[in-house]
Amino acid sequence: MATTQMVNLLEECRVSPATGGETNVSLALTFFDIHWLPFPPIQRLLFYEFPCSNAYFLETIVPNLKQSLSLTLKHYTPLAGNLLCPLGPGTPNSRYVLGDSVSLTIAESSNDFDRLTGNFARDADEFHAFVPQLPRVTEEPEYKIIPVLALQVTLFPNRGLCFGFTNHHAIGDASSIVGFIKAWASVSKFNGDSDLIESKSLPFYDRSVIRDPIGIDTIFWTQVKKFMVDSPSLALPTNKVRATYILQQVEIKKLKDFVLTKRPFLAHVSSFVATTAYVWTCLVKSGAAIGEEVDDEEPEHFAFTVDCRPRLNSPIPANYFGNCLGIVLATSRHCELVENEGFANAAEVIGKAIQEKVHKEGEILKGAENWLVQFESLFGKRVFGVAGSPRFDLYSADFGWGRPKKIEAVSIDKDGSISLCKSREFNGGLEIGLSLPKKKMDAFAAVFANGLKDL
């Protein structure tokens, strides 16, 4: 799966927040943030169909993007700053000081835009040239300094643009980062931040709303600081292909109805449960189809996050900037997922996990101090996860050229998660992104299609 990366670097620059904002911002990292410190960065791509010349790109689009980014960072100053992890006593914090900035790379590519924005299986390595790497970790006498955001804009002459986003998960969850991306798009489209300000969706930074009476932040920091190393870039080749699968609303309804027929005691099956359960079982069955040797009793784990903002005893504002995610884990046995009723079994265990952990008051943070220990216990186990959420519609991020033609979650190449978002083309539909070895992707495609035919 050798790939020729035809990308030319045009400019590397730094963009600082516009004047008039805060000049010094320090935010404590809560236990919701510290939990993500050892994890690799999140990488996203947004492709826009917008035919333009190299000259127009460099003389008009790039200056406008720099100006709009600077104005957006005025409201999102932590993204221009760094994470500070103490080398001695104390816990980490986020710090922005006047003069801090975000790395922005401007590039040009002769790669096939239409191929990259397709849904069919393509070499996963093709996409890595369009996402920037975070600047390296440095040290001050008292702190390890970790950059949190890097951006790249790549021109495909006379075809379109690609925006690459790389962020450290500890600075903010999908709600926060998608909020920033949409804010930048709004400022770019409307040539100013007045619409952003009037929308009353500016980020809320007050950390006092996160209550931590037992000091989980200190517990987590004690556990993770030994892993605080510079995150290496993913080694290429990945030996994977990536593809996108679409479930239309009518197909999701069929999945729901099938589960309720097989499990009538379930009061409700959401689109999330039906979709993730179906994909989970297709992944397990595709592994079996290509001869993966797994013991029948081997546990199969499905992990996903839940936004805690509206679910705490004292609800957190929806525009709270940072991480505010709870962890939910559904577990079954391998034999229960590969059998004929595997899909219904998967939907049952995911639905029960949500009912027990999310819908029951006070349960979402119960045992939160053990999250990292729980994660560590899953290393080397069979774990599937979800990146993204249909709640955050990046297809509405319009920089002035309409909706993105395609969204790709590049970081799923690293951990085997699936990406999940609203469908661009079908109202009520969902897009599922996968990155798998080609043999397994071929098997998945067959299992996925055949399963829908049998509903």
Short mmCIF file of C-alpha atoms in Angstrom, two decimals:
data_model
loop_
_atom_site.label_atom_id
_atom_site.label_comp_id
_atom_site.label_asym_id
_atom_site.label_seq_id
_atom_site.Cartn_x
_atom_site.Cartn_y
_atom_site.Cartn_z
CA MET A 1 0.00 0.00 0.00
CA ALA A 2 2.82 2.40 -0.83
CA THR A 3 1.62 5.95 -1.28
CA THR A 4 3.30 8.96 -2.84
CA GLN A 5 2.72 12.03 -0.68
CA MET A 6 2.67 15.03 -3.00
CA VAL A 7 2.50 17.89 -0.50
CA ASN A 8 4.57 21.06 -0.74
CA LEU A 9 5.16 23.22 2.31
CA LEU A 10 4.43 26.86 1.47
CA GLU A 11 4.68 28.57 4.87
CA GLU A 12 5.05 27.86 8.57
CA CYS A 13 3.97 30.66 10.85
CA ARG A 14 2.60 31.44 14.31
CA VAL A 15 -0.71 33.20 14.95
CA SER A 16 -1.37 35.02 18.23
CA PRO A 17 -4.72 36.12 19.67
CA ALA A 18 -5.86 39.56 18.52
CA THR A 19 -5.35 42.48 20.88
CA GLY A 20 -8.08 43.42 23.29
CA GLY A 21 -8.41 40.05 24.98
CA GLU A 22 -6.90 38.55 28.10
CA THR A 23 -3.11 38.87 28.33
CA ASN A 24 -2.55 36.26 31.01
CA VAL A 25 -4.83 33.26 31.54
CA SER A 26 -4.11 30.39 33.92
CA LEU A 27 -6.62 27.57 34.34
CA ALA A 28 -6.23 24.63 36.68
CA LEU A 29 -6.62 21.26 35.00
CA THR A 30 -9.47 19.36 36.62
CA PHE A 31 -9.54 15.60 37.00
CA PHE A 32 -11.59 15.52 33.77
CA ASP A 33 -8.56 17.05 31.99
CA ILE A 34 -5.69 15.29 33.77
CA HIS A 35 -7.20 11.94 32.87
CA TRP A 36 -6.33 12.60 29.19
CA LEU A 37 -2.72 13.77 29.66
CA PRO A 38 -1.05 10.49 28.60
CA PHE A 39 -3.25 10.00 25.54
CA PRO A 40 -2.11 10.77 21.96
CA PRO A 41 -3.47 13.94 20.31
CA ILE A 42 -6.74 14.13 18.41
CA GLN A 43 -6.44 14.72 14.67
CA ARG A 44 -9.25 15.82 12.37
CA LEU A 45 -9.51 16.77 8.70
CA LEU A 46 -12.20 18.92 7.09
CA PHE A 47 -12.21 18.92 3.28
CA TYR A 48 -13.92 21.79 1.43
CA GLU A 49 -14.78 21.80 -2.27
CA PHE A 50 -13.71 25.27 -3.42
CA PRO A 51 -11.89 25.60 -6.75
CA CYS A 52 -9.32 28.37 -6.57
CA SER A 53 -5.87 29.17 -7.90
CA ASN A 54 -2.63 29.16 -5.97
CA ALA A 55 -2.44 32.95 -6.30
CA TYR A 56 -5.95 33.52 -4.91
CA PHE A 57 -5.24 31.08 -2.09
CA LEU A 58 -2.04 32.82 -1.01
CA GLU A 59 -3.12 36.42 -1.64
CA THR A 60 -6.71 36.31 -0.34
CA ILE A 61 -7.67 33.14 1.54
CA VAL A 62 -4.55 32.69 3.67
CA PRO A 63 -4.45 36.32 4.94
CA ASN A 64 -8.18 36.15 5.75
CA LEU A 65 -7.73 32.85 7.59
CA LYS A 66 -4.85 34.23 9.64
CA GLN A 67 -6.86 37.32 10.58
CA SER A 68 -9.98 35.35 11.48
CA LEU A 69 -7.92 32.81 13.45
CA SER A 70 -6.28 35.60 15.44
CA LEU A 71 -9.67 37.11 16.23
CA THR A 72 -11.09 33.72 17.21
CA LEU A 73 -8.14 32.97 19.50
CA LYS A 74 -8.93 36.22 21.31
CA HIS A 75 -11.92 34.31 22.73
CA TYR A 76 -10.11 30.94 22.92
CA THR A 77 -6.81 32.05 24.45
CA PRO A 78 -6.04 28.69 26.17
CA LEU A 79 -5.60 27.16 22.72
CA ALA A 80 -2.75 29.60 22.04
CA GLY A 81 -1.11 28.65 25.33
CA ASN A 82 0.41 25.49 26.77
CA LEU A 83 -0.14 22.87 29.39
CA LEU A 84 2.26 23.23 32.33
CA CYS A 85 3.07 20.00 34.14
CA PRO A 86 5.08 20.60 37.32
CA LEU A 87 8.39 18.78 37.72
CA GLY A 88 7.98 19.05 41.47
CA PRO A 89 4.99 19.52 43.79
CA GLY A 90 1.63 20.71 42.48
CA THR A 91 -0.81 19.73 39.76
CA PRO A 92 -0.91 20.73 36.06
CA ASN A 93 -2.52 23.83 34.67
CA SER A 94 -3.12 25.56 31.35
CA ARG A 95 -1.30 28.87 30.84
CA TYR A 96 -1.52 31.58 28.23
CA VAL A 97 0.76 34.61 28.41
CA LEU A 98 1.04 37.52 26.02
CA GLY A 99 3.13 36.44 23.06
CA ASP A 100 1.97 32.81 22.99
CA SER A 101 0.69 31.61 19.64
CA VAL A 102 -0.61 28.71 17.55
CA SER A 103 1.41 26.92 14.88
CA LEU A 104 -0.15 27.27 11.41
CA THR A 105 1.17 25.42 8.36
CA ILE A 106 0.22 26.40 4.82
CA ALA A 107 0.70 23.74 2.16
CA GLU A 108 -0.23 22.71 -1.36
CA SER A 109 -0.99 19.22 -2.63
CA SER A 110 -1.34 17.53 -5.99
CA ASN A 111 -3.00 14.46 -4.46
CA ASP A 112 -6.37 13.38 -5.81
CA PHE A 113 -8.95 15.48 -3.92
CA ASP A 114 -11.88 13.33 -5.09
CA ARG A 115 -10.15 10.16 -3.97
CA LEU A 116 -9.40 11.57 -0.53
CA THR A 117 -13.00 12.68 -0.05
CA GLY A 118 -14.54 9.38 -1.10
CA ASN A 119 -16.13 6.79 1.17
CA PHE A 120 -14.44 3.72 -0.31
CA ALA A 121 -11.35 2.11 1.24
CA ARG A 122 -8.19 4.20 0.74
CA ASP A 123 -4.67 3.87 2.08
CA ALA A 124 -4.78 5.41 5.57
CA ASP A 125 -1.25 6.77 5.13
CA GLU A 126 -2.49 9.19 2.45
CA PHE A 127 -4.13 11.41 5.05
CA HIS A 128 -1.24 11.97 7.44
CA ALA A 129 0.41 14.63 5.28
CA PHE A 130 -2.56 16.92 5.91
CA VAL A 131 -2.56 16.90 9.72
CA PRO A 132 0.14 18.90 11.53
CA GLN A 133 2.22 17.62 14.41
CA LEU A 134 2.11 19.38 17.76
CA PRO A 135 5.32 21.28 18.53
CA ARG A 136 7.68 19.35 20.76
CA VAL A 137 7.45 19.37 24.53
CA THR A 138 9.97 21.66 26.22
CA GLU A 139 10.99 22.33 29.81
CA GLU A 140 11.35 25.32 32.12
CA PRO A 141 13.09 24.96 35.47
CA GLU A 142 9.82 24.06 37.20
CA TYR A 143 7.54 22.81 34.42
CA LYS A 144 7.26 20.59 31.41
CA ILE A 145 5.57 22.70 28.70
CA ILE A 146 3.18 20.96 26.31
CA PRO A 147 1.71 22.76 23.26
CA VAL A 148 -2.00 22.07 22.78
CA LEU A 149 -2.94 22.98 19.20
CA ALA A 150 -1.47 22.90 15.69
CA LEU A 151 -3.26 23.79 12.44
CA GLN A 152 -2.67 23.20 8.75
CA VAL A 153 -4.47 24.45 5.65
CA THR A 154 -3.69 22.65 2.39
CA LEU A 155 -4.69 23.80 -1.08
CA PHE A 156 -5.66 21.36 -3.81
CA PRO A 157 -5.37 23.77 -6.77
CA ASN A 158 -8.68 24.29 -8.58
CA ARG A 159 -10.37 21.60 -6.43
CA GLY A 160 -10.56 22.51 -2.77
CA LEU A 161 -9.03 23.02 0.63
CA CYS A 162 -8.26 20.80 3.60
CA PHE A 163 -8.14 22.02 7.21
CA GLY A 164 -6.08 19.86 9.55
CA PHE A 165 -6.53 20.12 13.32
CA THR A 166 -4.32 18.47 15.93
CA ASN A 167 -5.08 19.08 19.59
CA HIS A 168 -4.01 17.65 22.92
CA HIS A 169 -7.05 15.98 24.47
CA ALA A 170 -6.23 17.42 27.91
CA ILE A 171 -7.02 20.98 26.74
CA GLY A 172 -10.60 20.18 25.77
CA ASP A 173 -13.09 17.54 24.68
CA ALA A 174 -14.97 17.39 21.38
CA SER A 175 -17.56 19.87 22.60
CA SER A 176 -14.84 22.45 23.25
CA ILE A 177 -12.72 21.86 20.15
CA VAL A 178 -15.68 21.67 17.78
CA GLY A 179 -16.89 24.91 19.36
CA PHE A 180 -13.57 26.51 18.46
CA ILE A 181 -13.65 25.18 14.89
CA LYS A 182 -17.19 26.49 14.36
CA ALA A 183 -16.23 29.82 15.92
CA TRP A 184 -13.27 30.19 13.54
CA ALA A 185 -15.53 29.29 10.63
CA SER A 186 -18.09 31.91 11.71
CA VAL A 187 -15.49 34.65 12.11
CA SER A 188 -14.04 33.79 8.71
CA LYS A 189 -17.41 33.70 6.95
CA PHE A 190 -18.80 36.90 8.46
CA ASN A 191 -15.51 38.84 8.52
CA GLY A 192 -15.65 39.51 12.26
CA ASP A 193 -16.68 38.17 15.64
CA SER A 194 -19.93 40.12 16.13
CA ASP A 195 -22.09 37.10 15.20
CA LEU A 196 -20.03 34.91 17.51
CA ILE A 197 -20.48 37.33 20.40
CA GLU A 198 -24.19 37.79 19.74
CA SER A 199 -24.73 34.02 19.64
CA LYS A 200 -23.83 33.90 23.34
CA SER A 201 -21.82 30.75 22.70
CA LEU A 202 -18.45 32.09 23.81
CA PRO A 203 -16.50 29.62 25.95
CA PHE A 204 -17.04 29.51 29.72
CA TYR A 205 -13.81 28.98 31.64
CA ASP A 206 -14.71 29.08 35.35
CA ARG A 207 -13.18 25.92 36.86
CA SER A 208 -15.01 26.38 40.16
CA VAL A 209 -18.08 24.66 38.64
CA ILE A 210 -16.17 21.35 38.66
CA ARG A 211 -16.40 19.94 42.17
CA ASP A 212 -13.72 17.55 43.36
CA PRO A 213 -14.16 17.04 47.11
CA ILE A 214 -11.96 13.92 47.34
CA GLY A 215 -9.07 15.29 45.27
CA ILE A 216 -9.32 13.08 42.18
CA ASP A 217 -7.10 15.58 40.35
CA THR A 218 -4.21 14.74 42.69
CA ILE A 219 -4.92 11.00 42.43
CA PHE A 220 -4.84 11.16 38.63
CA TRP A 221 -1.72 13.34 38.49
CA THR A 222 0.15 10.93 40.75
CA GLN A 223 -0.78 8.12 38.37
CA VAL A 224 -0.13 9.81 35.00
CA LYS A 225 2.96 11.95 35.54
CA LYS A 226 5.29 9.00 35.04
CA PHE A 227 3.87 8.67 31.50
CA MET A 228 4.35 12.32 30.55
CA VAL A 229 6.57 12.04 27.49
CA ASP A 230 6.49 13.75 24.12
CA SER A 231 3.82 12.00 22.02
CA PRO A 232 5.58 10.50 18.98
CA SER A 233 3.94 10.77 15.58
CA LEU A 234 2.31 7.60 14.29
CA ALA A 235 4.86 5.45 12.48
CA LEU A 236 4.14 4.95 8.80
CA PRO A 237 3.17 2.80 7.06
CA THR A 238 0.10 2.06 9.16
CA ASN A 239 -0.76 -0.91 6.94
CA LYS A 240 -4.38 0.14 7.18
CA VAL A 241 -7.10 1.47 4.93
CA ARG A 242 -9.84 3.85 5.96
CA ALA A 243 -13.42 3.83 4.74
CA THR A 244 -16.72 5.48 5.60
CA TYR A 245 -20.02 3.65 5.96
CA ILE A 246 -23.40 5.39 5.90
CA LEU A 247 -26.50 4.34 7.80
CA GLN A 248 -29.57 6.19 6.59
CA GLN A 249 -32.44 6.96 8.93
CA VAL A 250 -34.60 4.16 7.50
CA GLU A 251 -31.78 1.64 8.09
CA ILE A 252 -31.26 2.85 11.66
CA LYS A 253 -34.99 2.40 12.29
CA LYS A 254 -34.75 -1.16 11.00
CA LEU A 255 -31.86 -1.81 13.37
CA LYS A 256 -33.87 -0.43 16.28
CA ASP A 257 -36.94 -2.46 15.36
CA PHE A 258 -34.87 -5.62 15.04
CA VAL A 259 -33.42 -5.17 18.53
CA LEU A 260 -36.84 -4.50 20.06
CA THR A 261 -38.20 -7.61 18.36
CA LYS A 262 -35.41 -9.72 19.83
CA ARG A 263 -35.28 -7.89 23.17
CA PRO A 264 -38.83 -6.63 23.85
CA PHE A 265 -37.97 -5.93 27.49
CA LEU A 266 -35.80 -2.98 26.39
CA ALA A 267 -37.96 0.12 26.78
CA HIS A 268 -36.02 2.15 24.22
CA VAL A 269 -33.21 1.71 21.73
CA SER A 270 -31.50 4.92 20.68
CA SER A 271 -29.83 5.54 17.32
CA PHE A 272 -26.48 5.54 19.14
CA VAL A 273 -27.13 2.14 20.72
CA ALA A 274 -28.41 0.58 17.50
CA THR A 275 -25.57 1.94 15.38
CA THR A 276 -22.66 1.22 17.72
CA ALA A 277 -23.98 -2.24 18.60
CA TYR A 278 -24.26 -3.10 14.92
CA VAL A 279 -20.77 -1.83 14.08
CA TRP A 280 -19.28 -3.55 17.14
CA THR A 281 -20.71 -6.94 16.16
CA CYS A 282 -19.70 -6.44 12.51
CA LEU A 283 -16.13 -5.77 13.66
CA VAL A 284 -16.06 -8.88 15.83
CA LYS A 285 -17.62 -11.04 13.12
CA SER A 286 -15.29 -9.71 10.43
CA GLY A 287 -12.35 -10.71 12.61
CA ALA A 288 -13.78 -14.20 12.89
CA ALA A 289 -14.33 -14.27 9.11
CA ILE A 290 -10.62 -13.76 8.41
CA GLY A 291 -9.52 -16.34 10.94
CA GLU A 292 -8.70 -14.29 14.06
CA GLU A 293 -8.30 -16.81 16.86
CA VAL A 294 -10.27 -15.66 19.89
CA ASP A 295 -11.45 -17.84 22.75
CA ASP A 296 -15.24 -18.03 23.04
CA GLU A 297 -15.06 -16.77 26.62
CA GLU A 298 -12.71 -13.87 25.81
CA PRO A 299 -14.25 -10.57 27.02
CA GLU A 300 -15.15 -8.03 24.32
CA HIS A 301 -15.21 -4.43 25.57
CA PHE A 302 -16.90 -1.41 24.05
CA ALA A 303 -15.88 1.94 25.57
CA PHE A 304 -17.39 5.36 24.97
CA THR A 305 -17.61 8.73 26.64
CA VAL A 306 -20.61 10.73 27.82
CA ASP A 307 -20.85 14.50 28.20
CA CYS A 308 -21.24 15.17 31.92
CA ARG A 309 -22.14 18.86 31.56
CA PRO A 310 -25.92 18.35 31.86
CA ARG A 311 -25.65 15.26 34.07
CA LEU A 312 -23.96 16.45 37.26
CA ASN A 313 -25.88 17.37 40.39
CA SER A 314 -25.08 20.99 39.60
CA PRO A 315 -25.24 21.10 35.78
CA ILE A 316 -22.27 22.67 33.99
CA PRO A 317 -22.90 25.30 31.29
CA ALA A 318 -23.04 23.79 27.80
CA ASN A 319 -20.30 26.19 26.66
CA TYR A 320 -17.88 25.15 29.44
CA PHE A 321 -14.42 24.90 27.84
CA GLY A 322 -12.31 21.94 28.88
CA ASN A 323 -13.01 18.26 29.37
CA CYS A 324 -16.17 17.08 31.05
CA LEU A 325 -16.55 13.47 29.98
CA GLY A 326 -17.59 10.37 31.85
CA ILE A 327 -16.48 6.88 30.85
CA VAL A 328 -18.91 4.07 30.06
CA LEU A 329 -17.83 0.49 29.41
CA ALA A 330 -19.99 -2.29 27.99
CA THR A 331 -18.65 -5.85 28.12
CA SER A 332 -19.76 -9.10 26.54
CA ARG A 333 -18.19 -12.45 25.71
CA HIS A 334 -16.79 -13.16 22.26
CA CYS A 335 -19.19 -16.04 21.67
CA GLU A 336 -22.18 -13.81 22.47
CA LEU A 337 -21.25 -11.37 19.70
CA VAL A 338 -20.38 -13.78 16.89
CA GLU A 339 -23.57 -15.85 17.24
CA ASN A 340 -26.70 -15.13 15.19
CA GLU A 341 -28.13 -12.84 17.87
CA GLY A 342 -24.84 -11.05 18.42
CA PHE A 343 -26.24 -7.69 17.34
CA ALA A 344 -29.14 -7.93 19.78
CA ASN A 345 -26.77 -9.06 22.55
CA ALA A 346 -24.49 -6.07 21.87
CA ALA A 347 -27.41 -3.63 21.89
CA GLU A 348 -28.58 -5.10 25.19
CA VAL A 349 -25.24 -4.69 26.98
CA ILE A 350 -24.63 -1.18 25.60
CA GLY A 351 -28.18 -0.14 26.48
CA LYS A 352 -27.84 -1.55 30.00
CA ALA A 353 -24.49 0.20 30.49
CA ILE A 354 -26.08 3.52 29.52
CA GLN A 355 -29.08 2.86 31.76
CA GLU A 356 -26.92 2.01 34.75
CA LYS A 357 -24.14 4.56 34.32
CA VAL A 358 -25.78 7.52 32.57
CA HIS A 359 -29.48 7.58 33.37
CA LYS A 360 -29.24 6.74 37.06
CA GLU A 361 -28.64 9.87 39.10
CA GLY A 362 -25.19 10.12 40.64
CA GLU A 363 -23.75 7.08 38.83
CA ILE A 364 -21.78 8.79 36.06
CA LEU A 365 -18.97 9.87 38.43
CA LYS A 366 -19.25 6.99 40.87
CA GLY A 367 -15.80 5.41 41.11
CA ALA A 368 -14.26 8.12 38.90
CA GLU A 369 -11.06 7.97 40.95
CA ASN A 370 -10.52 4.48 39.44
CA TRP A 371 -10.88 5.46 35.76
CA LEU A 372 -7.17 5.31 35.01
CA VAL A 373 -6.75 2.00 36.83
CA GLN A 374 -9.67 0.67 34.80
CA PHE A 375 -8.07 1.84 31.55
CA GLU A 376 -4.74 0.28 32.52
CA SER A 377 -6.47 -3.04 33.14
CA LEU A 378 -7.73 -3.02 29.53
CA PHE A 379 -4.28 -2.71 27.92
CA GLY A 380 -3.77 -5.67 25.60
CA LYS A 381 -7.46 -6.60 25.78
CA ARG A 382 -10.04 -6.58 23.00
CA VAL A 383 -11.42 -3.05 23.24
CA PHE A 384 -13.37 -1.05 20.67
CA GLY A 385 -14.14 2.63 21.20
CA VAL A 386 -15.95 5.59 19.68
CA ALA A 387 -14.38 8.87 18.60
CA GLY A 388 -16.69 11.80 17.96
CA SER A 389 -20.43 12.11 18.40
CA PRO A 390 -23.47 12.94 16.26
CA ARG A 391 -24.13 15.73 18.74
CA PHE A 392 -21.28 17.80 17.30
CA ASP A 393 -22.09 18.60 13.69
CA LEU A 394 -18.82 19.59 12.05
CA TYR A 395 -20.59 19.53 8.69
CA SER A 396 -22.10 22.87 9.73
CA ALA A 397 -18.63 24.49 9.97
CA ASP A 398 -18.83 26.92 7.02
CA PHE A 399 -15.79 29.15 6.47
CA GLY A 400 -17.54 30.84 3.57
CA TRP A 401 -17.39 28.04 1.01
CA GLY A 402 -20.33 25.97 2.20
CA ARG A 403 -20.32 22.79 4.24
CA PRO A 404 -17.33 20.44 4.27
CA LYS A 405 -17.39 17.81 1.55
CA LYS A 406 -15.87 15.24 3.90
CA ILE A 407 -14.70 14.86 7.50
CA GLU A 408 -12.02 12.38 8.54
CA ALA A 409 -10.90 11.45 12.06
CA VAL A 410 -7.25 10.61 11.37
CA SER A 411 -6.43 9.76 14.98
CA ILE A 412 -8.49 6.54 14.81
CA ASP A 413 -5.52 5.06 12.93
CA LYS A 414 -3.75 4.84 16.29
CA ASP A 415 -6.23 3.20 18.63
CA GLY A 416 -8.72 1.24 16.53
CA SER A 417 -11.70 3.38 17.51
CA ILE A 418 -14.55 4.05 15.13
CA SER A 419 -15.52 7.62 14.31
CA LEU A 420 -19.16 8.62 14.43
CA CYS A 421 -20.85 11.78 13.15
CA LYS A 422 -23.99 13.04 11.47
CA SER A 423 -24.34 12.19 7.83
CA ARG A 424 -23.67 15.02 5.42
CA GLU A 425 -26.09 13.76 2.78
CA PHE A 426 -28.92 12.07 4.67
CA ASN A 427 -31.08 13.74 7.30
CA GLY A 428 -31.16 11.54 10.38
CA GLY A 429 -28.36 9.37 9.03
CA LEU A 430 -24.96 8.63 10.52
CA GLU A 431 -21.43 8.29 9.14
CA ILE A 432 -19.15 5.62 10.57
CA GLY A 433 -15.42 5.90 9.90
CA LEU A 434 -13.10 2.91 10.23
CA SER A 435 -9.36 2.33 9.91
CA LEU A 436 -8.46 -1.35 9.57
CA PRO A 437 -6.02 -3.68 7.82
CA LYS A 438 -7.30 -4.17 4.26
CA LYS A 439 -8.20 -7.83 4.71
CA LYS A 440 -10.33 -7.04 7.74
CA MET A 441 -11.90 -4.00 6.05
CA ASP A 442 -12.99 -6.18 3.13
CA ALA A 443 -14.53 -8.66 5.55
CA PHE A 444 -16.22 -5.86 7.49
CA ALA A 445 -17.75 -4.40 4.32
CA ALA A 446 -19.29 -7.77 3.46
CA VAL A 447 -20.60 -8.43 6.98
CA PHE A 448 -21.97 -4.88 7.25
CA ALA A 449 -23.83 -5.04 3.92
CA ASN A 450 -25.15 -8.57 4.37
CA GLY A 451 -26.42 -7.83 7.85
CA LEU A 452 -28.50 -4.90 6.60
CA LYS A 453 -29.99 -7.08 3.85
CA ASP A 454 -31.10 -9.64 6.44
CA LEU A 455 -33.06 -7.17 8.57
#
